[in-house]
Amino acid sequence: MAFDLTIKIGGEGGEGVISAGDFLTESAARAGYYVVNFKSFPAEIKGGYAQSTIRVSNKKLYTTGDGFDILCCFNGEAYEFNRKHLRPGTVLVYDSSDFEPEEHEGVVMYPVPLSHLAKDIMKAYITKNVIALGVLCGLFDIPVQSIKDSIKAKFLRKGQEIIELNYKALETGINYVRENIKKLDGYLFPPAKEPKDVVIMEGNQAIAKGAVVAGCKFYAAYPITPATTVGNYIVEDLIRVGGWLYQAEDEIASLGMALGASFAGVKAMTATSGPGLCLMTEFISYAGMTELPIVIVDVQRVGPATGMPTKHEQGDLYHAIYSGHGEIPRAVLAPTNVEESFYLTVEAFNLAEKYQIPVIVLTDASLSLRAEAFPTPKVKDIKVINRWVYNAEDDPEGKFRRAGRFLRYALFTEDGITPMGVPGDPNAIHAITGLERQENSDPRNRPDIRTWQMDKRFKKMEKLLREDAEKFYEMDAPFEKADIGIISWGLTASATKEAVERLRSKGRKINALYPKLLWPLRVDILENFAKSCRRIIMPESNYSGQLATVLRAETRIRPISYCIYRGEPFIPREIEEFIEYVLENSYIEEGKFTPANLYGEKAYGLI
Amino acid sequence: MLEVHLKPADYKSDVEPTWCSGCGDFGVVAALTRAYSELGLKPENIVSVSGIGCSSRLPLFVKNYSVHSLHGRAIPVAVGIKLARPDLTVIVETGDGDLFSIGAGHNPHAARRNIDITVICMDNQVYGLTKNQVSPTSREGLYGSLTPYGSIDRPVNPIATMLSYGATFVAQTYAGNLKHMTEVIKQAIQHKGFSFVNVISPCPTFNKVDTFQYYKGKVKDINEQGHDPSDYRKALELAFHDLDHYHDPNAPVPIGVFYKAELETYEDRMQSVKRRYKQVEDVQELIDMCKPKAL
Ligand SMILES: Cc1ncc(C[n+]2csc(CCOP(=O)(O)OP(=O)(O)O)c2C)c(N)n1
Ligand code: SF4
């Protein structure tokens, strides 16, 4: 039986909304279901509206879906925020000691005096969230034992007393349902399955773990929402593998430090968000020019300027691809979910080390906070590439040395890649400089040398396209001639996948392509895909359709852009409806559309 | 303990300096290579890091690992190198504009954290490479291409500034005195912790006021006069007189070691933090931590 349920919990920040969601997520994974969790909290430190959305299923999940089936409101504010999404068939569980909602047609309502139970029965207001979990268990048959296990694991350090208190809160919720509520809806968890071997990570945590697996030993941090947690997650792991995290004085310094560490022979990275990436720009150029391997994670937030720090947007693609003075070889990778955040971070290090280039990983605010359960990565099966360090014994003819000097920027290799000298080695002493230079690093302005060195640097990109690019194109094109081809990237790709599944089940002929490597581009793969589709649609969460614009410049593809820029990611239904719209309107060949074209002016705030 | 016996000339690279003849920076190369030689350092274990400016070309002219980085950014790069490889000797060669203007946000933090690097500032009180603009250390009234009316800014005091940031070795020396420069640079490199050396290094091309001739009779060795570098208060007091000569033609220009303190370095502290953590044998452990907690 297909089982797919989305529960949304809303309430006051600090009331345990987020941790209730985390308990549900962990216990769902423990009970063998697929689970995706998305949390959002206010920018304020305390108070304000917080919510956690948990989708549980027995089939693979891409997103938290279009909305919710069950809404659990800890207070009236949560109800006000979500009331417009209470459709027939949804369920509302609410704190009846706090507020009384209106009637909603076709909505099943379960009043539960959560605050009263917490204050007067449990005599501990902080147990409100666990009482609510008990209520949900009682109503929907959520496996109680796995919730208990999660409670136990979380409070193990705080002692048996706290564990017992929370068990009792859970029972209080379950008993309340048993004694007072008649079930009127049809939502039920099926019996728990054999637990799978999974991990649960948040997006930024997956980046941190990926970096450590790739062999990162130095991380320079400057706090910025929503990138800060990459550092929070990596700091102790790094120490445990003999590395170090340094909190720099600003982002310019962070990238400078990471590049210093890289020069010294150590794999290094930094993570930031848009404003920080802007500050790093000069050093990104420098990294490309000096050919230092480096990984820079940009957790995109809404810009420009300070924008909306906690909100989702895919607005930094131009910056990632084109930023910097002059032209440098670089790679840009974008994961579409948490699992990929892990594996693509490893790939980012591999590309950086193999090609001696800066690699930018683009994620975003929503992906950074999303938690997902995915199969436990097996570290020994993951391929890690280390840099080519000069070893005089491998160079008996001394090709890489001339007149006693190490040729860091030698021009004779076929692919433009030359070994790196690491301090401490007397045979590879050299300088690096942002100035154009000869093979031996000596600065030179000569036209011929300039041309040769530019060609050398960009030859590396040709090799990257030849040897590594293909695997970053996830092709889902079952139709020889599809009516619509979708190209989407980042978190939007996840919503697209779900939309495509639904449309195909309705008989629509849709092909899809999900590129994870956004620069450099395999024009042949992109154009061949486009040839298999009558029209190309590109949904993106930005104003101008950034990847679409890049493809218009670099390929013969003329896509139809669908852009939202409200600070929230796409939900699958929106993409589905836009595709239907394009199918109905055969005159649409290219151009840019927004939800206003479909739904009229008042089209924002669909979630 | 000497690692090697090399002559100063052995530490010169075969890249020819592009400096104007008479530039004070030639003296700094001479002093630096002498210091390397006398300390017996292996060229492969030294990393020279600079920013951008005439002075910042220096690493290219010396035989060691060199990073010619970005304007103002030498210190962060040096810090990254040192933290990644505490075994290396890391030296920053920079200019007054590079260090106190565009790069001014970086030195306080490397200094207060006592990171074991040596910063040598070639202070010509002007921007040389961009052809004659005033710098943060320029005296009031100095003419520059952007200040044809004569600078109306008050200069920063490099010595007092670095003392207040918490540098654990602060000294000043003069490009007209090779012996003094060599001695001070040697001590700075040997010092465990953040060392700062301000070298008064005249630019005969653009700064027609603060010349070798001007400084010749003025520099006075504070240590010869009995200053004890362990006395922080005294060091600050002396530092406040560092710029007196801008207003008083008879005031001396103090050179020598103002301050020196043996304190724990950042790297020492980093090591003691690391010892508090159990090292993992297999990275798989770190992944398995994310499984739903086993009970
Ligand atoms: C970001 C940036 N801004 C400006 C410049 C231009 N620039 C190069 S050197 C320099 C000043 C150098 O002055 P100083 O550090 O005193 O060194 P000097 O040349 O006097 O030795 C400037 C402004 C640059 N290279 N990069
Ligand atoms: S311009 Fe001044 S600082 Fe630059 S090389 Fe010439 S003399 Fe030296």
mmCIF file of C-alpha atoms in Angstrom, chain A residues 204-514:
data_model
loop_
_atom_site.group_PDB
_atom_site.id
_atom_site.type_symbol
_atom_site.label_atom_id
_atom_site.label_comp_id
_atom_site.label_asym_id
_atom_site.label_seq_id
_atom_site.Cartn_x
_atom_site.Cartn_y
_atom_site.Cartn_z
ATOM 1 C CA ASN A 204 24.945 21.642 5.739
ATOM 2 C CA GLN A 205 25.896 18.665 7.873
ATOM 3 C CA ALA A 206 26.197 16.528 4.748
ATOM 4 C CA ILE A 207 28.613 19.098 3.297
ATOM 5 C CA ALA A 208 30.681 19.006 6.475
ATOM 6 C CA LYS A 209 30.811 15.201 6.523
ATOM 7 C CA GLY A 210 31.597 15.074 2.797
ATOM 8 C CA ALA A 211 34.504 17.451 3.273
ATOM 9 C CA VAL A 212 36.011 15.347 6.043
ATOM 10 C CA VAL A 213 35.630 12.183 3.964
ATOM 11 C CA ALA A 214 37.358 13.958 1.067
ATOM 12 C CA GLY A 215 40.342 14.626 3.329
ATOM 13 C CA CYS A 216 39.763 18.281 4.193
ATOM 14 C CA LYS A 217 42.073 19.336 7.032
ATOM 15 C CA PHE A 218 41.607 23.090 7.172
ATOM 16 C CA TYR A 219 38.430 25.137 7.257
ATOM 17 C CA ALA A 220 38.322 28.913 7.552
ATOM 18 C CA ALA A 221 35.031 30.297 8.778
ATOM 19 C CA TYR A 222 33.301 33.625 9.008
ATOM 20 C CA PRO A 223 29.755 33.326 10.334
ATOM 21 C CA ILE A 224 26.923 34.110 7.927
ATOM 22 C CA THR A 225 23.410 32.718 7.740
ATOM 23 C CA PRO A 226 22.701 30.165 6.311
ATOM 24 C CA ALA A 227 26.280 28.903 5.895
ATOM 25 C CA THR A 228 27.409 29.078 9.528
ATOM 26 C CA THR A 229 26.205 25.604 10.398
ATOM 27 C CA VAL A 230 28.625 23.998 7.940
ATOM 28 C CA GLY A 231 31.312 25.221 10.321
ATOM 29 C CA ASN A 232 29.323 24.210 13.419
ATOM 30 C CA TYR A 233 29.058 20.690 12.047
ATOM 31 C CA ILE A 234 32.639 20.315 10.851
ATOM 32 C CA VAL A 235 34.606 21.831 13.714
ATOM 33 C CA GLU A 236 34.888 18.831 16.029
ATOM 34 C CA ASP A 237 35.103 16.285 13.231
ATOM 35 C CA LEU A 238 38.042 18.205 11.784
ATOM 36 C CA ILE A 239 39.884 18.140 15.103
ATOM 37 C CA ARG A 240 39.246 14.402 15.374
ATOM 38 C CA VAL A 241 40.989 13.837 12.061
ATOM 39 C CA GLY A 242 43.902 16.098 12.978
ATOM 40 C CA GLY A 243 42.684 19.219 11.184
ATOM 41 C CA TRP A 244 41.577 22.637 12.368
ATOM 42 C CA LEU A 245 38.865 25.254 11.939
ATOM 43 C CA TYR A 246 39.880 28.893 12.226
ATOM 44 C CA GLN A 247 37.361 31.667 12.713
ATOM 45 C CA ALA A 248 38.676 34.439 10.506
ATOM 46 C CA GLU A 249 38.125 38.190 10.802
ATOM 47 C CA ASP A 250 36.139 38.349 7.556
ATOM 48 C CA GLU A 251 35.449 36.410 4.358
ATOM 49 C CA ILE A 252 38.390 37.877 2.493
ATOM 50 C CA ALA A 253 40.619 36.482 5.205
ATOM 51 C CA SER A 254 38.797 33.126 5.234
ATOM 52 C CA LEU A 255 39.485 32.456 1.611
ATOM 53 C CA GLY A 256 43.033 33.822 1.910
ATOM 54 C CA MET A 257 43.712 31.481 4.822
ATOM 55 C CA ALA A 258 42.234 28.496 3.055
ATOM 56 C CA LEU A 259 44.415 29.259 0.036
ATOM 57 C CA GLY A 260 47.462 29.594 2.288
ATOM 58 C CA ALA A 261 46.713 26.177 3.764
ATOM 59 C CA SER A 262 46.257 24.759 0.290
ATOM 60 C CA PHE A 263 49.632 26.175 -0.789
ATOM 61 C CA ALA A 264 51.136 24.547 2.300
ATOM 62 C CA GLY A 265 49.919 21.177 1.035
ATOM 63 C CA VAL A 266 46.657 20.689 2.892
ATOM 64 C CA LYS A 267 43.132 20.224 1.506
ATOM 65 C CA ALA A 268 41.185 23.297 2.527
ATOM 66 C CA MET A 269 37.766 24.855 2.211
ATOM 67 C CA THR A 270 35.538 27.682 3.306
ATOM 68 C CA ALA A 271 31.786 28.171 3.232
ATOM 69 C CA THR A 272 29.795 31.350 2.985
ATOM 70 C CA SER A 273 26.661 32.911 1.597
ATOM 71 C CA GLY A 274 26.175 35.568 -1.120
ATOM 72 C CA PRO A 275 27.547 38.663 0.635
ATOM 73 C CA GLY A 276 30.612 36.713 1.725
ATOM 74 C CA LEU A 277 31.092 35.277 -1.737
ATOM 75 C CA CYS A 278 31.186 38.841 -3.067
ATOM 76 C CA LEU A 279 34.031 39.664 -0.689
ATOM 77 C CA MET A 280 35.922 36.572 -1.785
ATOM 78 C CA THR A 281 35.811 37.422 -5.445
ATOM 79 C CA GLU A 282 39.327 38.817 -5.807
ATOM 80 C CA PHE A 283 40.756 35.709 -4.160
ATOM 81 C CA ILE A 284 38.685 33.445 -6.424
ATOM 82 C CA SER A 285 40.464 35.033 -9.383
ATOM 83 C CA TYR A 286 43.745 34.626 -7.571
ATOM 84 C CA ALA A 287 43.106 30.933 -6.914
ATOM 85 C CA GLY A 288 42.417 30.361 -10.603
ATOM 86 C CA MET A 289 45.515 32.297 -11.643
ATOM 87 C CA THR A 290 47.878 30.660 -9.173
ATOM 88 C CA GLU A 291 46.270 27.238 -9.728
ATOM 89 C CA LEU A 292 45.605 26.497 -6.079
ATOM 90 C CA PRO A 293 43.004 23.807 -5.332
ATOM 91 C CA ILE A 294 40.202 25.142 -3.160
ATOM 92 C CA VAL A 295 36.570 24.354 -2.347
ATOM 93 C CA ILE A 296 34.190 27.244 -1.671
ATOM 94 C CA VAL A 297 30.659 26.456 -0.559
ATOM 95 C CA ASP A 298 28.037 29.116 -1.219
ATOM 96 C CA VAL A 299 24.828 28.491 0.680
ATOM 97 C CA GLN A 300 22.697 30.877 -1.351
ATOM 98 C CA ARG A 301 20.233 33.145 0.385
ATOM 99 C CA VAL A 302 17.923 35.779 -1.005
ATOM 100 C CA GLY A 303 19.867 38.769 -2.312
ATOM 101 C CA PRO A 304 20.849 41.324 -3.407
ATOM 102 C CA ALA A 305 22.709 42.901 -0.519
ATOM 103 C CA THR A 306 21.535 41.538 2.819
ATOM 104 C CA GLY A 307 18.317 40.337 1.160
ATOM 105 C CA MET A 308 16.463 37.740 3.217
ATOM 106 C CA PRO A 309 19.126 35.877 5.175
ATOM 107 C CA THR A 310 17.098 32.789 6.060
ATOM 108 C CA LYS A 311 15.271 32.347 2.776
ATOM 109 C CA HIS A 312 15.729 30.266 -0.333
ATOM 110 C CA GLU A 313 16.904 31.548 -3.719
ATOM 111 C CA GLN A 314 19.053 30.341 -6.589
ATOM 112 C CA GLY A 315 20.397 33.792 -7.236
ATOM 113 C CA ASP A 316 24.173 33.391 -7.120
ATOM 114 C CA LEU A 317 24.729 31.302 -10.220
ATOM 115 C CA TYR A 318 26.038 34.188 -12.319
ATOM 116 C CA HIS A 319 28.415 35.098 -9.524
ATOM 117 C CA ALA A 320 29.627 31.528 -9.187
ATOM 118 C CA ILE A 321 30.227 31.147 -12.910
ATOM 119 C CA TYR A 322 31.406 34.590 -13.962
ATOM 120 C CA SER A 323 32.701 36.407 -10.881
ATOM 121 C CA GLY A 324 36.199 37.748 -10.735
ATOM 122 C CA HIS A 325 38.410 39.967 -12.814
ATOM 123 C CA GLY A 326 39.817 38.355 -15.901
ATOM 124 C CA GLU A 327 38.984 34.787 -16.796
ATOM 125 C CA ILE A 328 39.872 31.690 -14.867
ATOM 126 C CA PRO A 329 39.095 28.009 -15.095
ATOM 127 C CA ARG A 330 36.696 26.893 -12.377
ATOM 128 C CA ALA A 331 33.950 24.392 -11.676
ATOM 129 C CA VAL A 332 30.517 24.975 -10.187
ATOM 130 C CA LEU A 333 28.564 22.112 -8.642
ATOM 131 C CA ALA A 334 25.008 22.180 -7.295
ATOM 132 C CA PRO A 335 23.427 19.368 -5.270
ATOM 133 C CA THR A 336 19.686 18.774 -5.507
ATOM 134 C CA ASN A 337 19.178 17.118 -2.121
ATOM 135 C CA VAL A 338 20.975 16.256 1.105
ATOM 136 C CA GLU A 339 22.489 12.994 -0.068
ATOM 137 C CA GLU A 340 24.019 14.775 -3.037
ATOM 138 C CA SER A 341 25.292 17.551 -0.789
ATOM 139 C CA PHE A 342 27.445 14.863 0.756
ATOM 140 C CA TYR A 343 28.694 13.175 -2.412
ATOM 141 C CA LEU A 344 29.152 16.372 -4.443
ATOM 142 C CA THR A 345 31.302 17.882 -1.709
ATOM 143 C CA VAL A 346 33.655 14.930 -2.102
ATOM 144 C CA GLU A 347 33.563 15.472 -5.882
ATOM 145 C CA ALA A 348 34.277 19.166 -5.390
ATOM 146 C CA PHE A 349 37.518 18.302 -3.588
ATOM 147 C CA ASN A 350 38.354 15.729 -6.234
ATOM 148 C CA LEU A 351 37.943 18.251 -9.056
ATOM 149 C CA ALA A 352 39.810 20.956 -7.154
ATOM 150 C CA GLU A 353 42.774 18.682 -6.485
ATOM 151 C CA LYS A 354 42.891 17.027 -9.884
ATOM 152 C CA TYR A 355 42.664 20.273 -11.861
ATOM 153 C CA GLN A 356 44.129 22.731 -9.341
ATOM 154 C CA ILE A 357 41.169 25.065 -9.664
ATOM 155 C CA PRO A 358 38.620 26.730 -7.399
ATOM 156 C CA VAL A 359 35.420 24.701 -7.151
ATOM 157 C CA ILE A 360 32.243 26.374 -5.950
ATOM 158 C CA VAL A 361 29.457 24.293 -4.438
ATOM 159 C CA LEU A 362 26.085 26.038 -4.662
ATOM 160 C CA THR A 363 23.422 25.054 -2.182
ATOM 161 C CA ASP A 364 20.754 27.234 -0.594
ATOM 162 C CA ALA A 365 19.009 28.212 2.621
ATOM 163 C CA SER A 366 16.241 25.615 2.310
ATOM 164 C CA LEU A 367 18.552 22.779 1.405
ATOM 165 C CA SER A 368 20.886 23.716 4.236
ATOM 166 C CA LEU A 369 18.113 23.124 6.787
ATOM 167 C CA ARG A 370 16.445 20.172 5.215
ATOM 168 C CA ALA A 371 17.015 16.820 6.880
ATOM 169 C CA GLU A 372 16.882 13.577 4.977
ATOM 170 C CA ALA A 373 17.447 9.921 5.695
ATOM 171 C CA PHE A 374 19.620 8.221 3.096
ATOM 172 C CA PRO A 375 21.656 5.015 2.858
ATOM 173 C CA THR A 376 24.751 5.149 5.068
ATOM 174 C CA PRO A 377 27.737 6.113 2.884
ATOM 175 C CA LYS A 378 30.516 3.532 2.905
ATOM 176 C CA VAL A 379 33.693 5.546 3.243
ATOM 177 C CA LYS A 380 36.001 2.905 1.824
ATOM 178 C CA ASP A 381 33.990 2.789 -1.408
ATOM 179 C CA ILE A 382 34.272 6.527 -1.989
ATOM 180 C CA LYS A 383 36.944 7.586 -4.444
ATOM 181 C CA VAL A 384 39.162 10.354 -3.123
ATOM 182 C CA ILE A 385 41.647 12.101 -5.408
ATOM 183 C CA ASN A 386 44.791 13.628 -3.960
ATOM 184 C CA ARG A 387 46.920 16.268 -5.578
ATOM 185 C CA TRP A 388 49.895 15.650 -7.810
ATOM 186 C CA VAL A 389 52.820 16.513 -5.572
ATOM 187 C CA TYR A 390 56.205 16.830 -7.240
ATOM 188 C CA ASN A 391 58.614 14.041 -6.487
ATOM 189 C CA ALA A 392 62.124 14.422 -7.893
ATOM 190 C CA GLU A 393 62.494 10.643 -8.130
ATOM 191 C CA ASP A 394 59.663 10.492 -10.650
ATOM 192 C CA ASP A 395 61.419 13.116 -12.727
ATOM 193 C CA PRO A 396 64.904 11.677 -13.405
ATOM 194 C CA GLU A 397 65.497 13.874 -16.458
ATOM 195 C CA GLY A 398 64.533 16.925 -14.432
ATOM 196 C CA LYS A 399 61.811 18.013 -16.851
ATOM 197 C CA PHE A 400 60.147 20.101 -14.204
ATOM 198 C CA ARG A 401 63.303 21.944 -13.265
ATOM 199 C CA ARG A 402 65.303 24.407 -15.313
ATOM 200 C CA ALA A 403 68.478 26.188 -14.252
ATOM 201 C CA GLY A 404 67.874 24.896 -10.749
ATOM 202 C CA ARG A 405 64.353 26.287 -10.580
ATOM 203 C CA PHE A 406 61.130 24.366 -10.233
ATOM 204 C CA LEU A 407 58.720 24.961 -13.108
ATOM 205 C CA ARG A 408 55.432 25.329 -11.282
ATOM 206 C CA TYR A 409 53.800 26.663 -14.442
ATOM 207 C CA ALA A 410 55.485 24.446 -17.037
ATOM 208 C CA LEU A 411 53.893 24.665 -20.461
ATOM 209 C CA PHE A 412 54.814 21.318 -21.962
ATOM 210 C CA THR A 413 52.204 19.048 -20.365
ATOM 211 C CA GLU A 414 49.403 17.979 -22.665
ATOM 212 C CA ASP A 415 46.556 18.811 -20.309
ATOM 213 C CA GLY A 416 47.967 21.955 -18.680
ATOM 214 C CA ILE A 417 48.308 20.250 -15.309
ATOM 215 C CA THR A 418 51.694 20.401 -13.587
ATOM 216 C CA PRO A 419 52.835 19.020 -10.261
ATOM 217 C CA MET A 420 52.622 21.161 -7.159
ATOM 218 C CA GLY A 421 55.634 21.760 -4.974
ATOM 219 C CA VAL A 422 55.006 21.540 -1.267
ATOM 220 C CA PRO A 423 57.069 23.577 1.235
ATOM 221 C CA GLY A 424 59.719 21.436 2.847
ATOM 222 C CA ASP A 425 60.843 19.885 -0.437
ATOM 223 C CA PRO A 426 64.226 21.351 -1.498
ATOM 224 C CA ASN A 427 63.640 20.247 -5.094
ATOM 225 C CA ALA A 428 60.451 22.194 -5.665
ATOM 226 C CA ILE A 429 61.166 25.641 -4.234
ATOM 227 C CA HIS A 430 59.078 28.137 -6.173
ATOM 228 C CA ALA A 431 56.972 31.251 -6.016
ATOM 229 C CA ILE A 432 53.332 31.699 -6.858
ATOM 230 C CA THR A 433 52.046 35.058 -7.988
ATOM 231 C CA GLY A 434 48.894 36.583 -9.327
ATOM 232 C CA LEU A 435 51.011 38.270 -11.978
ATOM 233 C CA GLU A 436 51.292 36.615 -15.383
ATOM 234 C CA ARG A 437 54.558 34.736 -15.414
ATOM 235 C CA GLN A 438 56.908 32.391 -17.145
ATOM 236 C CA GLU A 439 57.079 28.681 -16.502
ATOM 237 C CA ASN A 440 59.420 29.319 -13.560
ATOM 238 C CA SER A 441 57.044 31.873 -11.927
ATOM 239 C CA ASP A 442 59.114 34.864 -13.025
ATOM 240 C CA PRO A 443 56.616 37.715 -13.748
ATOM 241 C CA ARG A 444 56.382 38.600 -17.462
ATOM 242 C CA ASN A 445 54.119 40.798 -19.582
ATOM 243 C CA ARG A 446 55.118 39.321 -22.949
ATOM 244 C CA PRO A 447 52.235 38.635 -25.383
ATOM 245 C CA ASP A 448 53.433 35.138 -26.252
ATOM 246 C CA ILE A 449 53.900 34.077 -22.648
ATOM 247 C CA ARG A 450 50.547 35.540 -21.698
ATOM 248 C CA THR A 451 48.830 33.602 -24.471
ATOM 249 C CA TRP A 452 50.573 30.325 -23.644
ATOM 250 C CA GLN A 453 49.769 30.566 -19.953
ATOM 251 C CA MET A 454 46.108 31.407 -20.609
ATOM 252 C CA ASP A 455 45.886 28.383 -22.910
ATOM 253 C CA LYS A 456 47.578 26.212 -20.304
ATOM 254 C CA ARG A 457 45.055 27.166 -17.644
ATOM 255 C CA PHE A 458 42.051 26.593 -19.852
ATOM 256 C CA LYS A 459 43.317 23.262 -21.208
ATOM 257 C CA LYS A 460 42.480 21.908 -17.787
ATOM 258 C CA MET A 461 38.817 22.639 -18.460
ATOM 259 C CA GLU A 462 38.875 20.683 -21.713
ATOM 260 C CA LYS A 463 40.155 17.685 -19.817
ATOM 261 C CA LEU A 464 37.545 18.132 -17.109
ATOM 262 C CA LEU A 465 34.798 18.159 -19.720
ATOM 263 C CA ARG A 466 36.252 15.079 -21.379
ATOM 264 C CA GLU A 467 36.973 12.973 -18.315
ATOM 265 C CA ASP A 468 34.693 14.047 -15.508
ATOM 266 C CA ALA A 469 31.691 16.047 -16.662
ATOM 267 C CA GLU A 470 29.350 13.373 -17.961
ATOM 268 C CA LYS A 471 28.590 11.765 -14.638
ATOM 269 C CA PHE A 472 27.149 15.033 -13.350
ATOM 270 C CA TYR A 473 24.257 14.976 -15.816
ATOM 271 C CA GLU A 474 21.330 13.012 -14.406
ATOM 272 C CA MET A 475 19.338 12.083 -17.479
ATOM 273 C CA ASP A 476 15.739 10.934 -17.176
ATOM 274 C CA ALA A 477 14.595 10.869 -20.803
ATOM 275 C CA PRO A 478 12.497 7.800 -21.582
ATOM 276 C CA PHE A 479 10.813 9.356 -24.637
ATOM 277 C CA GLU A 480 12.431 9.479 -28.019
ATOM 278 C CA LYS A 481 10.422 12.597 -28.749
ATOM 279 C CA ALA A 482 8.990 14.228 -25.646
ATOM 280 C CA ASP A 483 6.499 17.084 -25.713
ATOM 281 C CA ILE A 484 8.331 18.837 -22.951
ATOM 282 C CA GLY A 485 11.891 18.653 -21.720
ATOM 283 C CA ILE A 486 12.689 20.002 -18.278
ATOM 284 C CA ILE A 487 16.122 21.188 -17.223
ATOM 285 C CA SER A 488 16.426 22.117 -13.578
ATOM 286 C CA TRP A 489 19.121 22.425 -10.958
ATOM 287 C CA GLY A 490 19.628 22.622 -7.221
ATOM 288 C CA LEU A 491 16.702 22.176 -4.889
ATOM 289 C CA THR A 492 14.302 23.005 -7.742
ATOM 290 C CA ALA A 493 15.292 19.729 -9.365
ATOM 291 C CA SER A 494 13.804 17.859 -6.412
ATOM 292 C CA ALA A 495 10.396 19.490 -6.848
ATOM 293 C CA THR A 496 10.675 18.936 -10.590
ATOM 294 C CA LYS A 497 11.235 15.205 -10.158
ATOM 295 C CA GLU A 498 8.016 14.867 -8.275
ATOM 296 C CA ALA A 499 6.092 16.976 -10.792
ATOM 297 C CA VAL A 500 7.471 14.879 -13.638
ATOM 298 C CA GLU A 501 6.384 11.635 -11.941
ATOM 299 C CA ARG A 502 2.835 12.913 -11.564
ATOM 300 C CA LEU A 503 2.597 14.176 -15.127
ATOM 301 C CA ARG A 504 3.907 10.936 -16.544
ATOM 302 C CA SER A 505 1.357 8.987 -14.537
ATOM 303 C CA LYS A 506 -1.234 11.131 -16.323
ATOM 304 C CA GLY A 507 0.266 10.084 -19.653
ATOM 305 C CA ARG A 508 2.252 13.240 -20.456
ATOM 306 C CA LYS A 509 5.434 12.740 -22.421
ATOM 307 C CA ILE A 510 8.075 14.568 -20.409
ATOM 308 C CA ASN A 511 11.849 14.150 -20.465
ATOM 309 C CA ALA A 512 14.042 15.616 -17.766
ATOM 310 C CA LEU A 513 17.676 16.555 -17.311
ATOM 311 C CA TYR A 514 19.210 17.495 -13.968
#
